[in-house]
Coordinates of C-alpha atoms in Angstrom, one line a residue:
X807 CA -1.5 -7.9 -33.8
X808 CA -3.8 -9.9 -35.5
X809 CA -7.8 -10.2 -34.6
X810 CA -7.2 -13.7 -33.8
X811 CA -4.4 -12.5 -31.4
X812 CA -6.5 -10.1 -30.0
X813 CA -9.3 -12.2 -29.2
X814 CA -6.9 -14.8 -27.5
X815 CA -5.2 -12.5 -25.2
X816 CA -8.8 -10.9 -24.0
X817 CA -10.0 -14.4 -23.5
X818 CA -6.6 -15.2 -21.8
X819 CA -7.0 -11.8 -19.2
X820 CA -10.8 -12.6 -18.5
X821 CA -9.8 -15.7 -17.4
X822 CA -7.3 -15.3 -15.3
X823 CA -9.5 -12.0 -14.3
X824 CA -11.7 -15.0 -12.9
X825 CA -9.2 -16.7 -11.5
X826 CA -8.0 -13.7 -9.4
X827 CA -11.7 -12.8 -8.2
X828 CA -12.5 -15.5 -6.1
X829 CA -8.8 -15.3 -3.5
X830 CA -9.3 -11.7 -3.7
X831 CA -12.7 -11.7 -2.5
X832 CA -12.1 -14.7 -0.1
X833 CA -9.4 -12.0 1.4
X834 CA -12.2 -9.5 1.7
X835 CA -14.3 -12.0 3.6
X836 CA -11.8 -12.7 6.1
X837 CA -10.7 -9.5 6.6
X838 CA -14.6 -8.9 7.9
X839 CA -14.1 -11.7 9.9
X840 CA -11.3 -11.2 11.4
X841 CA -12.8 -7.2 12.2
X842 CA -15.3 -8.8 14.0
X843 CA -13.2 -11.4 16.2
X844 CA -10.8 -8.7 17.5
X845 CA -13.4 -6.3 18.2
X846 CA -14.8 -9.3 20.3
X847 CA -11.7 -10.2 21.8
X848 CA -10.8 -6.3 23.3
X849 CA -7.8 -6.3 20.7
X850 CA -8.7 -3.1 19.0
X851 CA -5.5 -1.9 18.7
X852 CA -5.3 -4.3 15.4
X853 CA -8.2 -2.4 14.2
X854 CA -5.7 0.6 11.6
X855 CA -4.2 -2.6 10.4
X856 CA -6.7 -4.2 9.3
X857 CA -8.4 -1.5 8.2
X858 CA -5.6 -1.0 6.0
X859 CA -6.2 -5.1 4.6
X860 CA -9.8 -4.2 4.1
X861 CA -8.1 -0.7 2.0
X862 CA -6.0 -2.7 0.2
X863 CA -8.5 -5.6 -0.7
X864 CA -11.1 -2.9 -1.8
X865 CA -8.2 -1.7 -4.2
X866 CA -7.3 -5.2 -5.3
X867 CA -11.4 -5.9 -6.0
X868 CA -11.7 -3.0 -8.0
X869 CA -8.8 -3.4 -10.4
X870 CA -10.0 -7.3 -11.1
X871 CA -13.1 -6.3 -11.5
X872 CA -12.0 -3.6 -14.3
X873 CA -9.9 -6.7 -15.8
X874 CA -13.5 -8.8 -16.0
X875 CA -15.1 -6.1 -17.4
X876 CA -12.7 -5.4 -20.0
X877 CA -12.1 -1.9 -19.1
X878 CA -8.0 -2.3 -20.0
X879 CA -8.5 -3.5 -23.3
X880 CA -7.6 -0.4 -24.7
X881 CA -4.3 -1.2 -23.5
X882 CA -3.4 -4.1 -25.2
X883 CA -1.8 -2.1 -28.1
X884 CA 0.9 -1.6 -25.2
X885 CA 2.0 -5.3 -25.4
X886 CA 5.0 -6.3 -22.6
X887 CA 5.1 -3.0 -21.0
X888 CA 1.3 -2.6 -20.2
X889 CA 1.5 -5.9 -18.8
X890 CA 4.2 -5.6 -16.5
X891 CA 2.3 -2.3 -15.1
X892 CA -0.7 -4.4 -14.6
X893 CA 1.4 -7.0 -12.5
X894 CA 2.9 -3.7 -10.4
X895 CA -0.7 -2.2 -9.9
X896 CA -2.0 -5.6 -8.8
X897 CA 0.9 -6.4 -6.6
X898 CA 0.7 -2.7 -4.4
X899 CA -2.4 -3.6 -2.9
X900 CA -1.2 -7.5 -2.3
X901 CA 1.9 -6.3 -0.5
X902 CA 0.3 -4.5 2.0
X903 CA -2.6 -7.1 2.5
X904 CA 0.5 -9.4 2.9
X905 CA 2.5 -7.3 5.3
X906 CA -0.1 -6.0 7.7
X907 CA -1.4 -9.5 7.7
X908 CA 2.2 -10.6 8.9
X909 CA 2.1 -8.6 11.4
X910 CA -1.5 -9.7 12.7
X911 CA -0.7 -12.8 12.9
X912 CA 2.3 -12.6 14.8
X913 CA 0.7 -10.7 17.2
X914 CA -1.9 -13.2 17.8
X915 CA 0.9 -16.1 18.0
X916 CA 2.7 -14.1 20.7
X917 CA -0.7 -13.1 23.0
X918 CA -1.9 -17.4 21.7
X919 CA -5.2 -15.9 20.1
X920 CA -4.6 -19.7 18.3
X921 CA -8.4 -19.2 16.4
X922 CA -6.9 -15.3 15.5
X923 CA -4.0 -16.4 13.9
X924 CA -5.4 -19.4 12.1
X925 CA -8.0 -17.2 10.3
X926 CA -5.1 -14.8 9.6
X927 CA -2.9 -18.0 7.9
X928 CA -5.7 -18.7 5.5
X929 CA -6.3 -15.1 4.3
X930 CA -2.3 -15.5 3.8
X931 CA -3.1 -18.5 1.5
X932 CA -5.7 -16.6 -0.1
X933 CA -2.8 -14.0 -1.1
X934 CA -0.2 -16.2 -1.6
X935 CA -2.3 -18.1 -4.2
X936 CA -3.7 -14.9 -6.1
X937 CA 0.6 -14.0 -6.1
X938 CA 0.8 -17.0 -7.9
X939 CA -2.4 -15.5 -10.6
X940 CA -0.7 -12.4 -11.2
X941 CA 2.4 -13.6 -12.0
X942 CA 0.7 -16.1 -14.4
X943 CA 0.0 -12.1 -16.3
X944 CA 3.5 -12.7 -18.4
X945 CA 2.1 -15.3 -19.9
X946 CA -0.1 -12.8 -21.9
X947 CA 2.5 -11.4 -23.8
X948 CA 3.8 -14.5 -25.2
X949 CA 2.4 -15.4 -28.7
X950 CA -0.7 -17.9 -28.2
X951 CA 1.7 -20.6 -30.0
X952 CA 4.9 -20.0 -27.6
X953 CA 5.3 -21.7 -24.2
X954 CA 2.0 -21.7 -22.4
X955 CA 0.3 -19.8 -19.4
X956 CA 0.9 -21.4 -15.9
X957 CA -2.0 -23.6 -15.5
X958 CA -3.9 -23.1 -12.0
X959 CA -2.9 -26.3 -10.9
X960 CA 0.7 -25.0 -11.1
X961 CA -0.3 -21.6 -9.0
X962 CA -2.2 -23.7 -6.6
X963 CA 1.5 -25.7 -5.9
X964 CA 2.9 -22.5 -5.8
X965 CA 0.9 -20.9 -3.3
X966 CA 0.8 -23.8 -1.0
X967 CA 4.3 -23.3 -0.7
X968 CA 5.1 -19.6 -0.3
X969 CA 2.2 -20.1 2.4
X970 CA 3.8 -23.3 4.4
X971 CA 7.0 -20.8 4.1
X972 CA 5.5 -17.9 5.5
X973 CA 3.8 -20.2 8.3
X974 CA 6.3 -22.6 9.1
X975 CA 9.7 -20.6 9.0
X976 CA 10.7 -19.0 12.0
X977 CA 12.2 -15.4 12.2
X978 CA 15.8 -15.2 12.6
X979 CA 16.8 -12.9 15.7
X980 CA 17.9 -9.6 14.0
X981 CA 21.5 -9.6 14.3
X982 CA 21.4 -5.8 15.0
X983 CA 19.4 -2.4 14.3
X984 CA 19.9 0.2 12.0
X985 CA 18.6 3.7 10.6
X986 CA 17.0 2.9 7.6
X987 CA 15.2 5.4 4.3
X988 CA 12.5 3.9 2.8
X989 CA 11.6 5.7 -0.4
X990 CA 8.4 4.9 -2.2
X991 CA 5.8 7.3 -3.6
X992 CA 2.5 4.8 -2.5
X993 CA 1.9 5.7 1.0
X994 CA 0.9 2.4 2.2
X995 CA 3.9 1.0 0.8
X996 CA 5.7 3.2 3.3
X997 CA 3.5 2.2 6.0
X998 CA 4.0 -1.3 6.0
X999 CA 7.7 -1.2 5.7
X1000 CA 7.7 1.2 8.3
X1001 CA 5.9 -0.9 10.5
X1002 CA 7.4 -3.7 9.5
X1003 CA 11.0 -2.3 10.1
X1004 CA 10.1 -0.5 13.4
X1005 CA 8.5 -4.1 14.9
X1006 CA 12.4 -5.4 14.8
X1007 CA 14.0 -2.5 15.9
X1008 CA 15.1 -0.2 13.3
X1009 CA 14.6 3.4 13.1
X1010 CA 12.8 4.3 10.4
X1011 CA 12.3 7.4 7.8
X1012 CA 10.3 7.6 4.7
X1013 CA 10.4 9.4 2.0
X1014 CA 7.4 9.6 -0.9
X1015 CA 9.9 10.8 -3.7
X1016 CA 13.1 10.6 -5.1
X1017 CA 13.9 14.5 -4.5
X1018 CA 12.8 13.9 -1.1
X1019 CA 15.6 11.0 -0.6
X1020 CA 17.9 12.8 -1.8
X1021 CA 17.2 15.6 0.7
X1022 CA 16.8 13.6 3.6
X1023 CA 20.0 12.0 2.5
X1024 CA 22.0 15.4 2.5
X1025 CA 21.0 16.1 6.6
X1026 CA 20.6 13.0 8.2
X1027 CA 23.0 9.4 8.2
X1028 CA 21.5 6.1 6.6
X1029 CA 22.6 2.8 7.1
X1030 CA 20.4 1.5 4.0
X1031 CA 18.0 2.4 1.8
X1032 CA 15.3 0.7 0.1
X1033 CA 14.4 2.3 -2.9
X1034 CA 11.1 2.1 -5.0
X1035 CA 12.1 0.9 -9.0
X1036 CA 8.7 2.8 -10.5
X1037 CA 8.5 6.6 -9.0
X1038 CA 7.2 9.6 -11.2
X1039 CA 9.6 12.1 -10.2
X1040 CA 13.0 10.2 -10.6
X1041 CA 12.6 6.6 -11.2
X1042 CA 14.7 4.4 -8.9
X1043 CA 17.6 4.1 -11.4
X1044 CA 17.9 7.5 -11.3
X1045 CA 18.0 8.0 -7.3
X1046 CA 20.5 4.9 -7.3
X1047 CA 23.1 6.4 -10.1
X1048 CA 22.8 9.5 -8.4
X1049 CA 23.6 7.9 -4.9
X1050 CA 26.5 6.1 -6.8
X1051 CA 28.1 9.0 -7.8
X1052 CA 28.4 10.9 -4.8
X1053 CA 31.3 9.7 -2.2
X1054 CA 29.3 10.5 0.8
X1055 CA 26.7 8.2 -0.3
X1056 CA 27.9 5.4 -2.4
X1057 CA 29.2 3.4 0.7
X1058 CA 25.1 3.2 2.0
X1059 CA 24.0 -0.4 0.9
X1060 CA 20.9 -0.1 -1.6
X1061 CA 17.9 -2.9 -1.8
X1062 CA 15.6 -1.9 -4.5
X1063 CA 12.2 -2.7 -4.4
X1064 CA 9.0 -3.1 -7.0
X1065 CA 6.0 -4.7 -7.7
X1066 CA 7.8 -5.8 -11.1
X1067 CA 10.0 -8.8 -11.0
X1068 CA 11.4 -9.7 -14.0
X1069 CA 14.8 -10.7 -14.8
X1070 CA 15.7 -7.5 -16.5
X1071 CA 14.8 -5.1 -14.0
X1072 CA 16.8 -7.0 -11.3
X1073 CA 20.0 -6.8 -13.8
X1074 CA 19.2 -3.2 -14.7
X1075 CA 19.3 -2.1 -10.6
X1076 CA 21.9 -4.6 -10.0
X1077 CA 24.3 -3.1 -12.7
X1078 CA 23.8 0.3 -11.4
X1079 CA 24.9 -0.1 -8.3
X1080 CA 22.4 -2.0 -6.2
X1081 CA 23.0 -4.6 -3.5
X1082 CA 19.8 -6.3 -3.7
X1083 CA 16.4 -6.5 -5.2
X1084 CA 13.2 -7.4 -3.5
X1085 CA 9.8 -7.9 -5.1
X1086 CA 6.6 -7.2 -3.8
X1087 CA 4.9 -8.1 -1.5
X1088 CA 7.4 -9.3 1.0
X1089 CA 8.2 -12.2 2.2
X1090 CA 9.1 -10.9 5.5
X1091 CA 11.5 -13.9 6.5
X1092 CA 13.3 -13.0 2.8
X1093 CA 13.0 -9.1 4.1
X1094 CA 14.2 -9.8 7.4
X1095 CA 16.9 -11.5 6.2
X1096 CA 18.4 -9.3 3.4
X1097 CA 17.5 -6.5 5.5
X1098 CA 20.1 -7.7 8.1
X1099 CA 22.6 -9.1 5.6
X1100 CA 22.7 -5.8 3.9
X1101 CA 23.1 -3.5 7.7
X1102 CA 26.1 -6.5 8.6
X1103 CA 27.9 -5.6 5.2
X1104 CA 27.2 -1.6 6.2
X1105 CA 29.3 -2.2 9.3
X1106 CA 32.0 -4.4 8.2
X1107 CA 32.4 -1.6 5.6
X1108 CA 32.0 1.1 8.7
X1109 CA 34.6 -1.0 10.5
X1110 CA 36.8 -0.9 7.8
X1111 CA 36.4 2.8 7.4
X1112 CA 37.1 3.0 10.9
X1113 CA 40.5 1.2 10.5
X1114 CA 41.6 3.2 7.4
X1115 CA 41.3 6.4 9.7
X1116 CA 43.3 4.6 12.5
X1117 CA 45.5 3.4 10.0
X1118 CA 45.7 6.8 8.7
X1119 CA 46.2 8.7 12.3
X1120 CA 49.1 6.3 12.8
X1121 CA 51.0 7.0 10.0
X1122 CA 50.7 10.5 10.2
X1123 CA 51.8 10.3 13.7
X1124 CA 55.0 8.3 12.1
X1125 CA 55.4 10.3 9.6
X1126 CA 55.2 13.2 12.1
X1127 CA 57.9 11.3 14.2
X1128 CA 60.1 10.9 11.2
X1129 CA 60.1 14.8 10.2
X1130 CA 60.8 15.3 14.1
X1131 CA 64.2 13.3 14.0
X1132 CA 65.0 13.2 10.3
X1133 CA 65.4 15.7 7.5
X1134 CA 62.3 16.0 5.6
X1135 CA 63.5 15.1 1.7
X1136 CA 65.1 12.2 3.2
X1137 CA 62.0 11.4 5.0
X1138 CA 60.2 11.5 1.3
X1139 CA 62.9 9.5 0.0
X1140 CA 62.0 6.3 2.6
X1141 CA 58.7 7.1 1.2
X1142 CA 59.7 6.5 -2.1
X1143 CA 61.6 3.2 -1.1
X1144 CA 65.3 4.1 -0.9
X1145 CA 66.8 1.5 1.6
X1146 CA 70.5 3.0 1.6
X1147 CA 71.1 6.7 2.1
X1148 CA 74.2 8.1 1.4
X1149 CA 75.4 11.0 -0.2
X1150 CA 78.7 13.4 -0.5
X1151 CA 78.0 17.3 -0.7
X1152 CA 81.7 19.7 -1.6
X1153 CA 80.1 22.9 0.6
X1154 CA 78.2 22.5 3.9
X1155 CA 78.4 24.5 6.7
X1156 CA 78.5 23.0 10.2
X1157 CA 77.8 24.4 13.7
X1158 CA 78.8 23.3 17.1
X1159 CA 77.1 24.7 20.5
X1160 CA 78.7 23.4 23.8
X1161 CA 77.7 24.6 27.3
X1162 CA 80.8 25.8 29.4
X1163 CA 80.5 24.2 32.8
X1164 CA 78.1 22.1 32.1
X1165 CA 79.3 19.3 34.3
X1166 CA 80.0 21.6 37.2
X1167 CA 76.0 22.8 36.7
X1168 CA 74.9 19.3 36.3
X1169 CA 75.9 18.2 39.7
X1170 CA 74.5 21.1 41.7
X1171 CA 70.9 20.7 39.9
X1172 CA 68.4 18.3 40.9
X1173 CA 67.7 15.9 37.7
X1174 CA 64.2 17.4 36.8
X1175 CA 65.4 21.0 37.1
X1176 CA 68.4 20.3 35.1
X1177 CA 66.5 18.4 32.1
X1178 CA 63.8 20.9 32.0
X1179 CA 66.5 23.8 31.2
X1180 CA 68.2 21.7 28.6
X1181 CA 64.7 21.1 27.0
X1182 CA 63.8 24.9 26.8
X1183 CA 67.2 25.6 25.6
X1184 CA 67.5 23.2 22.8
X1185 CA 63.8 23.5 22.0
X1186 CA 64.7 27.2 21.5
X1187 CA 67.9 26.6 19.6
X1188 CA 65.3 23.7 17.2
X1189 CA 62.9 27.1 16.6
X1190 CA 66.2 29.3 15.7
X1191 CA 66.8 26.2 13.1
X1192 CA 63.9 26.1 11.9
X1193 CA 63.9 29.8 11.0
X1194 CA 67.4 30.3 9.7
X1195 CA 66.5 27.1 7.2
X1196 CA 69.3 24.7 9.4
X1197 CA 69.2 21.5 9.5
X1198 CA 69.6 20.2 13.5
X1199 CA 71.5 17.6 13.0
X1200 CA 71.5 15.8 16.6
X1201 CA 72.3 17.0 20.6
X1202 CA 75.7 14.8 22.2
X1203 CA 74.9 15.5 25.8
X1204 CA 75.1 19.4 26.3
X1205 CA 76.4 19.7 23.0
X1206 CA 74.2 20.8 19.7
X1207 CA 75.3 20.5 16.3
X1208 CA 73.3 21.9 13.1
X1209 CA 74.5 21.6 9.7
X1210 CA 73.9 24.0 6.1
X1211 CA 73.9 23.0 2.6
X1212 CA 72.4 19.4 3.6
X1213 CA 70.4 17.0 2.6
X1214 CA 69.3 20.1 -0.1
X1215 CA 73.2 22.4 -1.3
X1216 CA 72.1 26.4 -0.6
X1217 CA 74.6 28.4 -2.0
X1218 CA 73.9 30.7 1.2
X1219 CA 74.9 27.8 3.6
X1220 CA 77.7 30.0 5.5
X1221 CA 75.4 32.6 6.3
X1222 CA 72.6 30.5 7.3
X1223 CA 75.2 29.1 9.9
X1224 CA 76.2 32.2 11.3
X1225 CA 72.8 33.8 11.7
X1226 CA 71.9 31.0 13.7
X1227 CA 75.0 31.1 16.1
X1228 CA 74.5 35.2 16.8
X1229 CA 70.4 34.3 17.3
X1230 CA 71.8 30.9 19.5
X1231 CA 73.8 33.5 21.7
X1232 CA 71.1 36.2 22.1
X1233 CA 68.4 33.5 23.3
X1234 CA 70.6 32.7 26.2
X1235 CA 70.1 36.4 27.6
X1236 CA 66.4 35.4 28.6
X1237 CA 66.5 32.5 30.0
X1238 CA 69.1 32.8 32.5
X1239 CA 68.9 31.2 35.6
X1240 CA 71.2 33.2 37.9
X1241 CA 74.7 31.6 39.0
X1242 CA 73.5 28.6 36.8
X1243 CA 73.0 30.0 33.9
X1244 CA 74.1 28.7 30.8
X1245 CA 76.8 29.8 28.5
X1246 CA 77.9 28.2 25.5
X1247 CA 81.0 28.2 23.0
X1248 CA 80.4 27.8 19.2
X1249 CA 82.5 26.8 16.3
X1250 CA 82.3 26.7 12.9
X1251 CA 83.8 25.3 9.5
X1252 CA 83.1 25.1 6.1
X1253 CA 84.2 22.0 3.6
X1254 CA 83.0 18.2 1.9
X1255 CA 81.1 15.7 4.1
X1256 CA 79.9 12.7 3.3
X1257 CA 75.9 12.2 4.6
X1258 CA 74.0 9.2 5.6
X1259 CA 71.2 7.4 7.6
X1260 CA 72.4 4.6 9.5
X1261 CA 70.0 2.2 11.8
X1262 CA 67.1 -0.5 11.6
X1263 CA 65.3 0.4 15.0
X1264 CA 66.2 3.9 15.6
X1265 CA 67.2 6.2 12.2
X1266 CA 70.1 8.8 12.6
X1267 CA 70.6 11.0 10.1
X1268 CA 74.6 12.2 10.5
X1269 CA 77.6 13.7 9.0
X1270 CA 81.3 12.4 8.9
X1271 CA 84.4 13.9 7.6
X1272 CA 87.6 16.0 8.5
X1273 CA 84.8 19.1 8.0
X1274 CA 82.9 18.0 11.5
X1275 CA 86.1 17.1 13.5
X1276 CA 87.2 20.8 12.6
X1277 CA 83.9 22.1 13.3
X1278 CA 83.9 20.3 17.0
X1279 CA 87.5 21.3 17.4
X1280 CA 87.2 25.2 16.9
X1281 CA 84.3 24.9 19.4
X1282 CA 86.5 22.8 22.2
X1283 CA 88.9 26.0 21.3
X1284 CA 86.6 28.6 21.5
X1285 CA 85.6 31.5 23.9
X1286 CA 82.9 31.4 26.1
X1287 CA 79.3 33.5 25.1
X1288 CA 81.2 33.6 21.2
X1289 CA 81.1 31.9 17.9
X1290 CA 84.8 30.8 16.6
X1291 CA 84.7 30.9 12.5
X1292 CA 87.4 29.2 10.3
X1293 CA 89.0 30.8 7.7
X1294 CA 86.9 28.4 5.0
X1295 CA 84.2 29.6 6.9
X1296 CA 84.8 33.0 6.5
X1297 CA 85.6 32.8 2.5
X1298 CA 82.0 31.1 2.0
X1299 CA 80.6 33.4 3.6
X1300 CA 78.4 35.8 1.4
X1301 CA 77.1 38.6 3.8
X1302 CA 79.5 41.1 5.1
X1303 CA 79.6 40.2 8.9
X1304 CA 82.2 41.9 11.3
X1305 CA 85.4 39.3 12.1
X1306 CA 87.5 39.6 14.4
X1307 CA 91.0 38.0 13.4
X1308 CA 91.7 35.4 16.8
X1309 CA 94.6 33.2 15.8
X1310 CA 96.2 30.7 13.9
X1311 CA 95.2 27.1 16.3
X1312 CA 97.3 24.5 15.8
X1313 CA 94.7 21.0 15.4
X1314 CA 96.7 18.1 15.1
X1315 CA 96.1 16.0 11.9
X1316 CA 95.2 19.2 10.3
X1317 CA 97.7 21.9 11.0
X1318 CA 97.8 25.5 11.5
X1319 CA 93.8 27.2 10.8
X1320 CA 93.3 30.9 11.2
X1321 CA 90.3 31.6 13.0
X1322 CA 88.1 34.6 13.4
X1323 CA 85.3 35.8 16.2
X1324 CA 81.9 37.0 14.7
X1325 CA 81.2 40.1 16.5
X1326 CA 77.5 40.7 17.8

């Protein structure tokens, strides 16, 4: 940078040094004044906040006053960035003389101290014009030749506006409250927006670093976070990415805040992640309102979450239904989309269970005694099932039939069969019920089927073929408290169990079958 330069942009920051001094120090005065008029008026419990003005405007003073006495001009060399700290520094101090003010002045509307809150509007002027003087600051590191500083006529315009904002614009009812983190390593930064946020209901928790969010975040539930851009320990980017990338977190809406407002730092928070960026000081309308925007989206998204789950526990109670009436790989085959089901398997076992009597038993039970037996004793037979690796197939009244070898062929099929019948007849030993006890017949044959799910409303997953009418038959024909095997049966069968030869039945359609009884 040239001399020339250099001489420009000190002349350039002492005058716009001036420029700040005189609202800064008018926001002094009035903070004095306005000391002295609540003490008068009994109000002293507005006394920490504007002792917290008279803080801030003591801060604001002294780092003007280092601007008018050239005590940053060693910083020039720094150019953009320097600048852009200067506006941050300059701005901490003005957000809270802002925001406490705010609140003062509401106050005094709602308890109609009318001379209060007028005092308390023009110190609001007062900041709202020197806003306008520190943004003028970019203008400094623009060459003297390039577009030219805002003139003070042009920050006068803008202040009279962001103050007839501030005064005339009512505050929107908050649409609802929410537990909000608040993460910024100035203290009084934290203690307006906590103030601020607790006056319209929220619950609030602070944090002074970006470790400490991050902690904070890990124990406790957050419905949004405002997060400081400038920290020392992890810059704001960092907490935000990091917030990003963890599942548990990244649904928590994010509204960055910083003294710095330029174009590029909005983009640089909004690409990683952020759902709005606030500069300070506040606008408290503008807070108030994306504050509330920002808790609505958090619970549409809650809601939404809310529904996934439901939608979630509903299909796994469907799917739970499905596996309880149908085969599970043809369950996983809907799943995948298959709209017709049909297949033909050459060696599948199937099983028959009738209860002898049953009719006779039926009409001596009362209706609730009879279905409770017929519940244990086909939920019993549905464990046996289960265990030998059977497929249940259905129940036809008192009748059960279970089927091997489908929807998956095991080579084993026979066996599987007849280790459930002799496990089916030893489970009726402990649950009998005196001269009404149960006692079935079972039959069992071996050959092709063809397989299928029929129905819209209601799926049924059955078998057809000469293989089940045989299978039904040999039961119809069998002995009481026995299983009946066929001699198909008996040739698939792979373990040696004890037969007993019975005879050659005579089915018609099929002809003459020797059969065999499994002995147990």
């Amino acid at each position: 940078m040239t001399a020339k330069n250099k001489f420009q942009r000190h002349a350039i920051a002492v005058h716009l040094a001036q420029q700040l001094a005189g609202p800064a120090r008018a926001i002094s005065g009035f903070q004095e004044l306005l000391t002295e008029q609540v003490q008068d008026l009994g109000l002293v419990h507005m006394t920490p906040d504007l002792e917290k003005v008279s803080a801030a405007a003591c801060e604001l003073n002294g780092l003007i006053d280092s601007l008018i006495h050239g005590k940053a001009d060693n910083q020039n060399r720094a150019g953009v960035e320097i600048e852009a700290k200067l506006r941050h520094d300059l701005r901490t101090p003005l957000n809270a003389i802002i925001g406490y003010s705010e609140m003062i002045r509401e106050e005094a509307e709602e308890l109609h101290e009318y001379a209060l809150e007028e005092d308390v509007r023009v110190m609001l002027a007062a900041a709202a014009e020197l806003l306008a003087h520190v943004d003028a600051i970019a203008g400094l590191s623009r060459a003297p030749d390039s577009e030219e500083p805002r003139t003070t006529d042009q920050a006068e315009i803008d202040a009279a506006g962001l103050e007839r904002a501030l005064i005339k614009t009512e505050h929107p009812v908050s649409s609802g409250c929410g537990r909000i983190l608040v993460v910024d390593d100035i203290s009084s930064n934290r203690g307006l927006l906590s103030r601020r946020l607790q006056r319209d209901g929220h619950q609030v928790v602070t944090a002074e670093s970006g470790l400490s969010a991050l902690a904070h975040l890990a124990e406790h539930e957050f419905d949004l976070v405002l997060l400081d851009l400038l920290m020392p320990d992890m810059n704001g980017i960092e907490v935000l990415s990091r917030l990003k990338a963890e599942r548990r977190w990244r649904h928590i809406p994010v509204i960055m805040i910083s003294g710095l407002d330029e174009v590029d730092a909005v983009v640089r928070c909004i690409e990683a992640g952020a759902d709005d960026y606030l500069p300070k000081p506040f606008n408290p309308v503008l807070l108030r309102a994306r504050i509330n925007s920002s808790l609505e989206k958090k619970r549409w998204l809650d809601r939404e979450h809310q529904y996934l789950q439901r939608i979630e526990v509903e299909k796994g109670r469907a799917d739970s239904l499905l596996h309880a009436i149908l085969p599970g790989q043809i369950v996983a085959r809907l799943h995948r989309g298959e709209e017709f089901i049909a297949d033909r398997f050459d060696e599948v076992t199937i099983l028959f269970a009738d209860i002898v009597g049953f009719s006779s038993i039926a009409a001596r039970l009362p209706p609730s005694d009879l279905i409770k037996r017929l519940d244990r004793l086909f939920g019993t037979f549905d464990v046996l099932a289960e265990k030998h690796s059977v497929e249940k197939i259905k129940t036809i009244g008192d009748a059960y039939m279970a089927a091997s070898g489908v929807p998956e062929p095991a080579a084993d099929h026979a066996d599987r069969i007849v280790a459930l019948g002799k496990s089916m007849l030893d489970a009726l030993k402990p649950l009998a019920w005196g001269n009404d006890s149960f006692r079935i017949r079972i039959g069992v044959h071996t050959g092709p089927v063809i397989a299928g799910l029929i129905g819209r409303h209601r799926f049924v997953y059955d078998l057809w073929g000469e293989t089940v009418n045989i299978a039904s038959r040999l039961e119809s024909q069998g002995v009481a408290d026995r299983m009946q095997i066929s001699e198909a049966t008996k040739q698939a069968l792979r373990t040696s169990w004890k037969l007993e030869p019975r005879c050659n039945l005579e089915l018609a359609g099929v002809g003459r079958i020797e059969t065999y009884l499994v002995q147990h």
